[in-house]
CSV table of C-alpha atoms and ligand atoms in Angstrom, one decimal:
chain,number,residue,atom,x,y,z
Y,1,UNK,CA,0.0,0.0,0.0
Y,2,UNK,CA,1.7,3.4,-1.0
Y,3,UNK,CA,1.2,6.1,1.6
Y,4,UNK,CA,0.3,9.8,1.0
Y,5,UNK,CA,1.3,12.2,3.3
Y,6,UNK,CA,-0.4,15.3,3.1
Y,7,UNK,CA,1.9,18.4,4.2
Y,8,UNK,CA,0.7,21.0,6.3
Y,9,UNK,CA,2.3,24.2,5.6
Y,10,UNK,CA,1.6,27.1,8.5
Y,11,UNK,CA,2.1,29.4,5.4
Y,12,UNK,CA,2.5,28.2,2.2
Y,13,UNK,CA,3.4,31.1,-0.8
Y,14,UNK,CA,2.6,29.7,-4.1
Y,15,UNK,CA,3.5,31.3,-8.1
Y,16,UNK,CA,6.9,33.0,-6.8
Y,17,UNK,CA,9.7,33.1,-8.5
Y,18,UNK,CA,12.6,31.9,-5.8
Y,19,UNK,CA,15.6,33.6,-5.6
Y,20,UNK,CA,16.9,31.2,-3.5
Y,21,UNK,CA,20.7,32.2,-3.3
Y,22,UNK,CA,21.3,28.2,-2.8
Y,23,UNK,CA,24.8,27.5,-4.7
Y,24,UNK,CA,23.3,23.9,-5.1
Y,25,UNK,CA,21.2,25.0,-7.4
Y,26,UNK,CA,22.4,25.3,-10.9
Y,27,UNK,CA,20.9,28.6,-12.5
Y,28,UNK,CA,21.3,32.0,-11.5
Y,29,UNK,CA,20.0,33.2,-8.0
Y,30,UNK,CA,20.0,29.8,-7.5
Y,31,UNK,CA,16.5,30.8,-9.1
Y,32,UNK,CA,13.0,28.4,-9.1
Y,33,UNK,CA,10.7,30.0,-11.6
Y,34,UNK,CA,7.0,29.6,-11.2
Y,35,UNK,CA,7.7,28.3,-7.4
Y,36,UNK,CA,5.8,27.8,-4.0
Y,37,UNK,CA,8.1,27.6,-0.4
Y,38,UNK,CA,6.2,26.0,2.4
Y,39,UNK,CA,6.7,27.4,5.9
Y,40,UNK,CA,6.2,25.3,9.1
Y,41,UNK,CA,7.0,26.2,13.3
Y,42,UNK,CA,8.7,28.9,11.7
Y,43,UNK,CA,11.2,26.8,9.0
Y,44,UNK,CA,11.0,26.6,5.4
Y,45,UNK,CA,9.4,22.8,5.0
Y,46,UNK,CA,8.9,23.0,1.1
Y,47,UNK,CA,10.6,24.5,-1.9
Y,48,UNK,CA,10.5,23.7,-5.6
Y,49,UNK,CA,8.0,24.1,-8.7
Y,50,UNK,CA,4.6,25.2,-7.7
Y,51,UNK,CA,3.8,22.0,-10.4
Y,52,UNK,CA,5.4,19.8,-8.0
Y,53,UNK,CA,4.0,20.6,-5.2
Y,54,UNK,CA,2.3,17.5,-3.3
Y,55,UNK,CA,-0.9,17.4,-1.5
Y,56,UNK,CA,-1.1,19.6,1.6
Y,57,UNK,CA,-2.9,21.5,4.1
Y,58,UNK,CA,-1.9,25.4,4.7
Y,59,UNK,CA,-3.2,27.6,7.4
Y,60,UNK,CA,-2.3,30.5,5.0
Y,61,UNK,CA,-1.8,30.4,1.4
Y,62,UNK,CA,-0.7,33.4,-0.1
Y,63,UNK,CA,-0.6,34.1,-4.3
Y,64,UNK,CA,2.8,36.3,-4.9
Y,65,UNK,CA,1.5,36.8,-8.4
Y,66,UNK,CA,4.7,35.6,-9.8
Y,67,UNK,CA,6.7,38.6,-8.0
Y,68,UNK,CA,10.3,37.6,-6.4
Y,69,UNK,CA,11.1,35.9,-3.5
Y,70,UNK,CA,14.9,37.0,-1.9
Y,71,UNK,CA,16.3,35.4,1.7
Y,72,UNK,CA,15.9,38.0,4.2
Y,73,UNK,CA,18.6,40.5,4.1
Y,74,UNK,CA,21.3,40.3,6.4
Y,75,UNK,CA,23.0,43.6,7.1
Y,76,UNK,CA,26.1,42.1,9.0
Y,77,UNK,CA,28.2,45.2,10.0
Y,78,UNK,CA,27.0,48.1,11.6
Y,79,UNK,CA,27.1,50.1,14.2
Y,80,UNK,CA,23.2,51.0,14.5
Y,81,UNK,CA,23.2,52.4,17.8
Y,82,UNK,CA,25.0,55.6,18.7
Y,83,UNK,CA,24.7,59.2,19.9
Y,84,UNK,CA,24.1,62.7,18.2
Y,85,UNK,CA,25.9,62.6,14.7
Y,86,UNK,CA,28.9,64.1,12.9
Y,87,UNK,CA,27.4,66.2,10.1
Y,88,UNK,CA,29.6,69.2,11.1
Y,89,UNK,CA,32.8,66.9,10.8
Y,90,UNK,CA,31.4,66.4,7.3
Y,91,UNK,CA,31.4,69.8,6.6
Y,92,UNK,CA,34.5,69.9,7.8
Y,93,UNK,CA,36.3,67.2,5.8
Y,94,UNK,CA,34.4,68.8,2.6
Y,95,UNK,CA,36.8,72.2,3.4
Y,96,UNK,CA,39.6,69.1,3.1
Y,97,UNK,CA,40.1,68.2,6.7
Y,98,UNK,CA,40.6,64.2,5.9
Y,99,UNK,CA,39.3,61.8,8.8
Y,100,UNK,CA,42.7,60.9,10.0
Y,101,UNK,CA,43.6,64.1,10.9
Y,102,UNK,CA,39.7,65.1,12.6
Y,103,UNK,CA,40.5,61.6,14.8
Y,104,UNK,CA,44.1,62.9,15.7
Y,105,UNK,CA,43.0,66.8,16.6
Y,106,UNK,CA,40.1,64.5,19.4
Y,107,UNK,CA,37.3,64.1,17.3
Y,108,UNK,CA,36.2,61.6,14.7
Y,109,UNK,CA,35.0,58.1,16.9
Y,110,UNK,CA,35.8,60.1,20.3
Y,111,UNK,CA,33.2,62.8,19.4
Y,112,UNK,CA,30.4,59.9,19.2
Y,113,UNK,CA,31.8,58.3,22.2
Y,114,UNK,CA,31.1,61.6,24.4
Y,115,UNK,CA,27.8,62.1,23.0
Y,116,UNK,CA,26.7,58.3,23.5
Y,117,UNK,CA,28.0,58.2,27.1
Y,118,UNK,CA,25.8,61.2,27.6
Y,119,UNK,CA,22.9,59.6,26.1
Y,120,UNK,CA,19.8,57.7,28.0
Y,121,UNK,CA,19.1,54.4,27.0
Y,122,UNK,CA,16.0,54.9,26.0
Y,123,UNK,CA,17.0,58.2,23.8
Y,124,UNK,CA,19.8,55.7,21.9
Y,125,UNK,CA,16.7,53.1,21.8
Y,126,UNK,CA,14.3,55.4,20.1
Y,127,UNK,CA,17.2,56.8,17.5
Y,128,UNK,CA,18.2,53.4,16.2
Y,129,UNK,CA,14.7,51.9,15.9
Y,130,UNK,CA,14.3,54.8,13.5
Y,131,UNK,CA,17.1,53.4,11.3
Y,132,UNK,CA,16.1,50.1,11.7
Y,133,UNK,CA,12.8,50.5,10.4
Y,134,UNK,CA,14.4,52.0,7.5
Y,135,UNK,CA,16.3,48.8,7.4
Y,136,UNK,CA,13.6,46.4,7.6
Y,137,UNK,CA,11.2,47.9,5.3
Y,138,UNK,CA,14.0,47.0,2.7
Y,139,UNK,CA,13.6,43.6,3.6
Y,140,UNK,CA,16.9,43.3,6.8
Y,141,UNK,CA,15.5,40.1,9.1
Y,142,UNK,CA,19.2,40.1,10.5
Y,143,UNK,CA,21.2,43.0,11.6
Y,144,UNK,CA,24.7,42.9,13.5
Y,145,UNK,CA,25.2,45.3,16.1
Y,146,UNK,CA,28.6,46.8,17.3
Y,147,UNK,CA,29.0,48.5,20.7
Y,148,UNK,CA,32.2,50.6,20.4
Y,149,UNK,CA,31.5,53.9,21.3
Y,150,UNK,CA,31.2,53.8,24.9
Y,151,UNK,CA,34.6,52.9,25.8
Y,152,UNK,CA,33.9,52.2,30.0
Y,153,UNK,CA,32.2,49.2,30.9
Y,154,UNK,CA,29.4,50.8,31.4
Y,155,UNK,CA,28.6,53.0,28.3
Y,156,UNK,CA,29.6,49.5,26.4
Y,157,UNK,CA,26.9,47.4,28.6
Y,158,UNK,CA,24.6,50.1,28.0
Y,159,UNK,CA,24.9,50.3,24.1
Y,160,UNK,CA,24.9,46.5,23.9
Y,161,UNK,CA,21.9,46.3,26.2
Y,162,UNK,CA,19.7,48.7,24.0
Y,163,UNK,CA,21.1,46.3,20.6
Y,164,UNK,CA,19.5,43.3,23.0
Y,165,UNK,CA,16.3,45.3,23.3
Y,166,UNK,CA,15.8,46.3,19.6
Y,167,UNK,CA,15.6,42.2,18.8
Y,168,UNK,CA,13.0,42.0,21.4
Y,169,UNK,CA,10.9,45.5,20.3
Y,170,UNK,CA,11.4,45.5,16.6
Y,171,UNK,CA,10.8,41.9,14.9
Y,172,UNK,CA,14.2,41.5,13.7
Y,173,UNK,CA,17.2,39.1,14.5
Y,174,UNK,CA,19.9,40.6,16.2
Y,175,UNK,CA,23.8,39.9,16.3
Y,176,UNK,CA,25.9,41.6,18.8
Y,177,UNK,CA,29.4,42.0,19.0
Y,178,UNK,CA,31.8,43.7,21.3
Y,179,UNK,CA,34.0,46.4,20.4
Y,180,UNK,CA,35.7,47.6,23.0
Y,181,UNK,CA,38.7,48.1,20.7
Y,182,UNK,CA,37.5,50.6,18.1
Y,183,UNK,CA,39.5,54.0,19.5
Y,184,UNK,CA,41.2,55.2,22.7
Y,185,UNK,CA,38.6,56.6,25.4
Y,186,UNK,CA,40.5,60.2,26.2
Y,187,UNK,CA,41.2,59.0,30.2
Y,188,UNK,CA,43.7,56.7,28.6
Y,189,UNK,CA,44.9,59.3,25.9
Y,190,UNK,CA,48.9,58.5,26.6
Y,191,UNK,CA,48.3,55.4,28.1
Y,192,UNK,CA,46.9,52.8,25.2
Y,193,UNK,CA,48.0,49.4,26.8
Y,194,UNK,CA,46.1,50.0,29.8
Y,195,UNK,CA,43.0,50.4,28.1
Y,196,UNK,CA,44.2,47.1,26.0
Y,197,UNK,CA,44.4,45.7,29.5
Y,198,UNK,CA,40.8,47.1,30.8
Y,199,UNK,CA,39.3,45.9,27.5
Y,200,UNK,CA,40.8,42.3,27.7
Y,201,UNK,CA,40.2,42.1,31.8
Y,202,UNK,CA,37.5,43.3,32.6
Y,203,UNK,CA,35.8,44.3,29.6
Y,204,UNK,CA,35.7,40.9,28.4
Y,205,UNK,CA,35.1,39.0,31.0
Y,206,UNK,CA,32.1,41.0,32.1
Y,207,UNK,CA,30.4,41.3,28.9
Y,208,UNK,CA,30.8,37.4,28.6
Y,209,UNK,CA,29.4,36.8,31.9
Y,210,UNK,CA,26.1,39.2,31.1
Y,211,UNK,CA,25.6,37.5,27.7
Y,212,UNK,CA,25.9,40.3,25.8
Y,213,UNK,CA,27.9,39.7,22.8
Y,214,UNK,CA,28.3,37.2,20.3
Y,215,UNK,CA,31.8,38.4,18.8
Y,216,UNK,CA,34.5,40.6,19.9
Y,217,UNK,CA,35.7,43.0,17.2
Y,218,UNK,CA,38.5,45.2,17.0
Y,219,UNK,CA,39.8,48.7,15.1
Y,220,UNK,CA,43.1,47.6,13.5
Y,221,UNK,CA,44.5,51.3,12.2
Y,222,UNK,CA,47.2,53.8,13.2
Y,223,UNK,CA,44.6,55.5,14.4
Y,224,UNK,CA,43.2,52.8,16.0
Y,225,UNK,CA,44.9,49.5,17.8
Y,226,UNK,CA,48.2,47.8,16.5
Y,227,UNK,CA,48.3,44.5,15.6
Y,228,UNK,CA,49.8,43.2,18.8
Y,229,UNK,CA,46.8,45.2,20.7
Y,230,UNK,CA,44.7,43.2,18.7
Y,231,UNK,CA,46.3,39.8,18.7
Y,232,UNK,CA,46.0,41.1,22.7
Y,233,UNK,CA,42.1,41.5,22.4
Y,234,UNK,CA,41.4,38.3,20.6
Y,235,UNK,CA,43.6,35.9,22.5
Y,236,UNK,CA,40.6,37.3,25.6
Y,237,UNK,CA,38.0,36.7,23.3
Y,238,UNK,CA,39.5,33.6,22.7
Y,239,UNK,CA,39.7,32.5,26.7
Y,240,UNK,CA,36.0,33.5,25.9
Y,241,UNK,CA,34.9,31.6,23.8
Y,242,UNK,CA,34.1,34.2,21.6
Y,243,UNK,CA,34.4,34.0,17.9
Y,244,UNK,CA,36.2,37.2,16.5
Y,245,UNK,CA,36.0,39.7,13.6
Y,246,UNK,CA,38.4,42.7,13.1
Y,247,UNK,CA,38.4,46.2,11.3
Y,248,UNK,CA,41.5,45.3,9.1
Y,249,UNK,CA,43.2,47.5,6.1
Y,250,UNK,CA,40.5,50.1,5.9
Y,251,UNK,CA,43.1,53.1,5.4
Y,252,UNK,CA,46.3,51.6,5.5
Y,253,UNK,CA,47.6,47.9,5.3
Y,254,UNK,CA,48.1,47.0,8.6
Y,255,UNK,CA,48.4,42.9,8.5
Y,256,UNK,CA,45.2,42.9,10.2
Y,257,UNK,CA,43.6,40.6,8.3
Y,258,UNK,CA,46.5,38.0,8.3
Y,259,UNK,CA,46.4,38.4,12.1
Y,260,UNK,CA,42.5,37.6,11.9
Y,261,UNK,CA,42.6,34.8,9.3
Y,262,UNK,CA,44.9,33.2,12.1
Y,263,UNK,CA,42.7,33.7,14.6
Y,264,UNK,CA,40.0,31.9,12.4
Y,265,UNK,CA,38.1,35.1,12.3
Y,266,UNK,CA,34.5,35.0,11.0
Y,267,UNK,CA,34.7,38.2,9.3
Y,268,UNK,CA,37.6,40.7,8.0
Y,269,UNK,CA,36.1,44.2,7.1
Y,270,UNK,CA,36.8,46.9,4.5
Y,271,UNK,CA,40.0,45.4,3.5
Y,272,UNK,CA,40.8,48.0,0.9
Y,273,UNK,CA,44.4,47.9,1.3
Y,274,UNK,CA,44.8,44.1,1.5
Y,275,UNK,CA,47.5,42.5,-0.2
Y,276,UNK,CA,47.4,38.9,-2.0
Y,277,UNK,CA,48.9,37.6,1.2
Y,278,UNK,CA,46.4,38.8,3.3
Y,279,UNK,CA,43.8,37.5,0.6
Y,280,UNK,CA,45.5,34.1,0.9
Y,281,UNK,CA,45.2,33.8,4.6
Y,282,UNK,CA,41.9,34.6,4.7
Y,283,UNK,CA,41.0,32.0,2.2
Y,284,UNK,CA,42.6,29.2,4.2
Y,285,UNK,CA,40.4,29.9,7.1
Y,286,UNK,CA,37.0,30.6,5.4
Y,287,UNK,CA,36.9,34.0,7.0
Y,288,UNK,CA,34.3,36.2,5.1
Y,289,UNK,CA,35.6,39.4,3.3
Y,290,UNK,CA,33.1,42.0,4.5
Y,291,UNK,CA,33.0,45.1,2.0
Y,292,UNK,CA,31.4,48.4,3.0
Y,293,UNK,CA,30.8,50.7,0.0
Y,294,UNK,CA,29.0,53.0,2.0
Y,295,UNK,CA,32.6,54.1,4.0
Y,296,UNK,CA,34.6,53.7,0.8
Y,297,UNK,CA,32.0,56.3,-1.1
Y,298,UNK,CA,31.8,58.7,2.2
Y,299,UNK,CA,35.3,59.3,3.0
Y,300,UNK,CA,36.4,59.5,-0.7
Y,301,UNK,CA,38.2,56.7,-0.7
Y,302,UNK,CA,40.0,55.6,-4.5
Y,303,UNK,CA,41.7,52.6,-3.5
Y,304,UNK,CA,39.1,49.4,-3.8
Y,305,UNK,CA,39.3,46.7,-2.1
Y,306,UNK,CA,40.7,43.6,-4.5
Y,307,UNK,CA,37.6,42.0,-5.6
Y,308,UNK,CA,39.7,40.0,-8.2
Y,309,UNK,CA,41.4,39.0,-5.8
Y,310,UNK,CA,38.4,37.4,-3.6
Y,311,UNK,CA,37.1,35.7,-6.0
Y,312,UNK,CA,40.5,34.4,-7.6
Y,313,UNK,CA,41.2,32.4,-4.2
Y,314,UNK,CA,37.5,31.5,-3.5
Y,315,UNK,CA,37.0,34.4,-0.2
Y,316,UNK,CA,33.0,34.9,0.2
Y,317,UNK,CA,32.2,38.6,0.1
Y,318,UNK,CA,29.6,39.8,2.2
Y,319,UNK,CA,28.3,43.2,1.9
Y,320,UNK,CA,26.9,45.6,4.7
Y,321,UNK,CA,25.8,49.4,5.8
Y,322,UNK,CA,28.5,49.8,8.4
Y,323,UNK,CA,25.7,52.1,9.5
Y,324,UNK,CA,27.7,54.8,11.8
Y,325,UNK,CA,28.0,58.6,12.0
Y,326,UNK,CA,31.3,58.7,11.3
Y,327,UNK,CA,31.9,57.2,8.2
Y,328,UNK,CA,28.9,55.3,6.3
Y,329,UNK,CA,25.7,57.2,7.8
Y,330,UNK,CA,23.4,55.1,6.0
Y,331,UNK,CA,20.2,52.7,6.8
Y,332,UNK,CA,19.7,51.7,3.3
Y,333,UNK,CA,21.2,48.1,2.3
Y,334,UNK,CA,20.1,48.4,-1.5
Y,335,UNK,CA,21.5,51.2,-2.1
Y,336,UNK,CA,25.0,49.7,-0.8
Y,337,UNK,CA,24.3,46.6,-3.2
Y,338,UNK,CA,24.1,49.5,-5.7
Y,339,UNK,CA,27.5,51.1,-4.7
Y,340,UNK,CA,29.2,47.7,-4.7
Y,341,UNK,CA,27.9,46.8,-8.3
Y,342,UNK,CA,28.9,50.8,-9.5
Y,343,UNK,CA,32.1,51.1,-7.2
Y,344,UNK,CA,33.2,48.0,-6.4
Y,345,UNK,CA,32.5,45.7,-9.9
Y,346,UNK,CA,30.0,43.2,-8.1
Y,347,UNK,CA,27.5,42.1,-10.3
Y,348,UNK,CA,24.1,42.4,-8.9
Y,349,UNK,CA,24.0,38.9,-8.3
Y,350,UNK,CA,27.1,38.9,-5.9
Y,351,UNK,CA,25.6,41.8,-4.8
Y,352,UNK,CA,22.6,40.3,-3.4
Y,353,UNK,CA,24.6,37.0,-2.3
Y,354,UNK,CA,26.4,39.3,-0.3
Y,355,UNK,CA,23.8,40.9,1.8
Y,356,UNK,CA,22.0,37.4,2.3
Y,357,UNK,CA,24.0,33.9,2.1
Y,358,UNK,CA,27.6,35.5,2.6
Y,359,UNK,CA,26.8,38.1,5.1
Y,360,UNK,CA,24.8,34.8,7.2
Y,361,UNK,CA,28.3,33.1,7.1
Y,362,UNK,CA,30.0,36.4,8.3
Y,363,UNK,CA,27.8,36.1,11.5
Y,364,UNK,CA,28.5,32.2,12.0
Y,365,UNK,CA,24.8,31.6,10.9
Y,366,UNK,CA,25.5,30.2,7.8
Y,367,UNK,CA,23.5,27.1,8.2
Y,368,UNK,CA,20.5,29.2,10.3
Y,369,UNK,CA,19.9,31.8,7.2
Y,370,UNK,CA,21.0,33.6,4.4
Y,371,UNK,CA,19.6,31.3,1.5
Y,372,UNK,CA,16.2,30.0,1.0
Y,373,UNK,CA,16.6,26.2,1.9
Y,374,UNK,CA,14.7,23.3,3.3
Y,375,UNK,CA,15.4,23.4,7.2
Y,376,UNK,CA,16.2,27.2,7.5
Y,377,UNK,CA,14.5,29.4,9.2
Y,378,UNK,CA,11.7,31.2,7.3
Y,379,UNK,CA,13.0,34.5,6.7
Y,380,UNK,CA,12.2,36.5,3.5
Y,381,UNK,CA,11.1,39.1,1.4
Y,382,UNK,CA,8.6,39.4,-1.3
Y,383,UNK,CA,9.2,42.0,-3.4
Y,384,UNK,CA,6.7,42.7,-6.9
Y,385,UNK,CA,9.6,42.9,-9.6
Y,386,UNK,CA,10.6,41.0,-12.4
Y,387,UNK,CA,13.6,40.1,-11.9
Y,388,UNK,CA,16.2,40.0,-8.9
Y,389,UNK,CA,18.7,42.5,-10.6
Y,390,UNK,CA,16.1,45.4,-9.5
Y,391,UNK,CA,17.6,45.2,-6.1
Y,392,UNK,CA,21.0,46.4,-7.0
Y,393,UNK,CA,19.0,48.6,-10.1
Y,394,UNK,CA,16.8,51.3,-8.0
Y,395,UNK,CA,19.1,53.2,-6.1
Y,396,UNK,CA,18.0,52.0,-2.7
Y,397,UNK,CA,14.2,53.3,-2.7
Y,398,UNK,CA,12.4,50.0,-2.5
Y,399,UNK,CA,10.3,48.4,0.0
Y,400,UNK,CA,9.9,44.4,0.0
Y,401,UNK,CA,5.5,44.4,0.1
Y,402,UNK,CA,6.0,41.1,2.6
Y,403,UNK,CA,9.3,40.4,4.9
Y,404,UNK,CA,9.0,37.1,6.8
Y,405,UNK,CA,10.9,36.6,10.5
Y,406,UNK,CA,10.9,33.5,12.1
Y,407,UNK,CA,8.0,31.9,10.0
Y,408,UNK,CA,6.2,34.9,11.3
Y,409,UNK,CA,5.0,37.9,8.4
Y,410,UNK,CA,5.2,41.3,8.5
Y,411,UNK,CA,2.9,43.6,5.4
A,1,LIG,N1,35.6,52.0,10.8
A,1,LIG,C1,34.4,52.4,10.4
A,1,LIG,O1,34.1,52.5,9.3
A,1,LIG,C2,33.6,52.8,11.6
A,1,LIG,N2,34.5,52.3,12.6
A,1,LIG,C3,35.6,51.9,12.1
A,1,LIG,O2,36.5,51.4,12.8
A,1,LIG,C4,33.4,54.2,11.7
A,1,LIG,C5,33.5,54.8,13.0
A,1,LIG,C6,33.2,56.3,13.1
A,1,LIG,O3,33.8,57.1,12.4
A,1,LIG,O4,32.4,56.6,13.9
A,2,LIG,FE1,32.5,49.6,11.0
């Protein structure tokens, strides 16, 4: 006697075209034309041709009308919440103050820093639930969260604190990582090692023991940390058990990412003035090159980062907002798929690999989210285009018309 098992979908979205980003699936987009995706307790439990689809039960079936279906974005760098903003340090680097020398003469990171230690949790709440809806209404269900401009143990545990909250208030999946390291707090202005020592002492250990971070990240830069401060920083995280990510050869080559790749890093960011070597390592140890167009356009940068490169030894590129007032104060993640494809030489469909299945892998959740695939969580985005490429096309003004969390949908 032959069996037939009726599924029962919680949701099931019929006539979509997939964009699944799955590599295992030979076309591109890893695209399903004319497809249906079964959600059930909050995991895909179905994908393929709507013609194949068995017989089921569905709570709620929903037509797409043959628009697109992406993975959720993942926006995996940022540093959402923050104080005040630096538009008047933007004025000033127009009159050709460059950000090196604002950081040097006190300003630059430090200036946030002051403003964010003098802001209530509950003000830095409400000013990065502002950006974040601009994220999610262009289809974010993931965003990482760096602390980073508190610089005391207690401005740290309160910025990280109101990143915890937003995941709770604001229907999104939330990442956090500590970054204790990004500049020198002015109480240790001639005394760097000490603050290395505060960060890796009592920082650390602290943060770990309140739960509040899933990485440890660092500011590898002259006007940042050295290399040894670093290696410092991580070999904590690493008593820890903290995965690590680092800031490496955003203005300067530093060996940052070298030092991260050896430290099994999940991420290296900006990396515009990475060498082959530093491409190499990072490709031994599967650690995710993390490009941020949105910096490299703001401060003016020319050099790119070596995309040829990436892709000659295999690195996944993720892409993200770096959302900060410093350097990349922007909440929109298609407009930075834009900027790769126009700046950078992705082509849209790197583009979009890189804010979903890439940047997932950048935040260890590679097998959680990122592509649309039978086990994952159900998290997507509807969006009523004709084809994929529109989300790298319209420069950033788009809204998805359905993002799905969890299994659960937001309209
Ligand atoms: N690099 C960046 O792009 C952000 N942090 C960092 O280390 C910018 C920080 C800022 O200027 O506020
Ligand atoms: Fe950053």
């Amino acid at each position: 006697m032959i069996m037939i098992m009726t599924l029962q979908f919680d949701t099931l979205f019929k006539n979509a075209n997939l964009a699944t980003m799955d590599p295992a699936i030979d076309a591109p987009y890893g695209a399903i034309k004319k497809g249906a995706l079964g959600v059930t307790d909050g995991r895909i439990s179905w994908i393929g041709k709507i013609d194949d689809l068995p017989e089921y039960k569905a709570k709620d079936v929903r037509d797409c009308g043959g628009h697109w279906m992406t993975p959720g974005l993942v926006d995996c760098h940022t540093h959402l919440v923050f104080g005040g903003n630096r538009a008047r340090e933007f004025e000033q680097r127009m009159q050709g103050v460059s950000y090196e020398q604002i950081a040097k003469a006190g300003g630059g990171i430090v200036s946030t820093v002051k403003a964010t230690r003098e802001t209530d949790a509950s003000v830095l709440l409400v000013s990065a639930s502002l950006r974040l809806i601009d994220m999610t209404a262009q289809g974010v269900t993931t965003v990482e969260i760096k602390s980073g401009y508190g610089l005391d143990l207690e401005t740290e545990i309160k910025m990280l604190e109101v990143a915890k909250t937003l995941e709770e208030e604001e229907n999104i999946r939330v990442k956090t990582t500590f970054l204790g390291a990004h500049a020198l707090p002015p109480e240790y202005k001639n005394d760097p090692d000490s603050y290395v020592d505060l960060v890796c002492e009592v920082m650390i250990p602290r943060i770990t023991e309140l739960n509040l971070a899933d990485a440890v990240d660092g500011f590898c830069e002259n006007i940042g940390f050295s290399t040894l401060q670093i290696r410092r920083v991580f070999e904590a995280a690493k008593k820890h058990n903290l995965p690590v990510k680092l800031h490496a050869e955003q203005l300067s080559k530093q060996g940052g990412a070298k030092l991260a790749a050896e430290f099994a890093a999940l991420s290296a960011d900006h990396l515009e003035y990475i060498d082959e070597e530093g491409v190499q390592a990072m490709a031994k140890t599967g650690t995710i090159a993390v490009l941020l167009p949105g910096a490299f356009y703001f401060l003016k940068e020319t050099q790119k980062p070596p995309i040829d490169l990436f892709r000659k030894y295999g690195v996944p590129m993720a892409l993200a907002t770096d959302c900060n007032p410093g350097s990349s104060p922007i909440t929109s993640p298609l407009l930075i798929l834009n900027m790769a494809c126009t700046l950078f030489g992705f082509t849209p469909e790197e583009a979009l690999a890189g804010m979903t299945r890439e940047g997932a892998k950048a935040l260890g959740l590679g097998a959680e989210i990122g592509t649309l695939k039978v086990g994952k969580s159900a998290d997507l985005a509807i969006w009523d285009f004709e084809h994929p490429s529109e989300l790298s096309y319209w420069l950033g003004n788009y809204s998805c018309s359905i993002r799905m969390l969890k299994g659960k949908m937001y309209e």
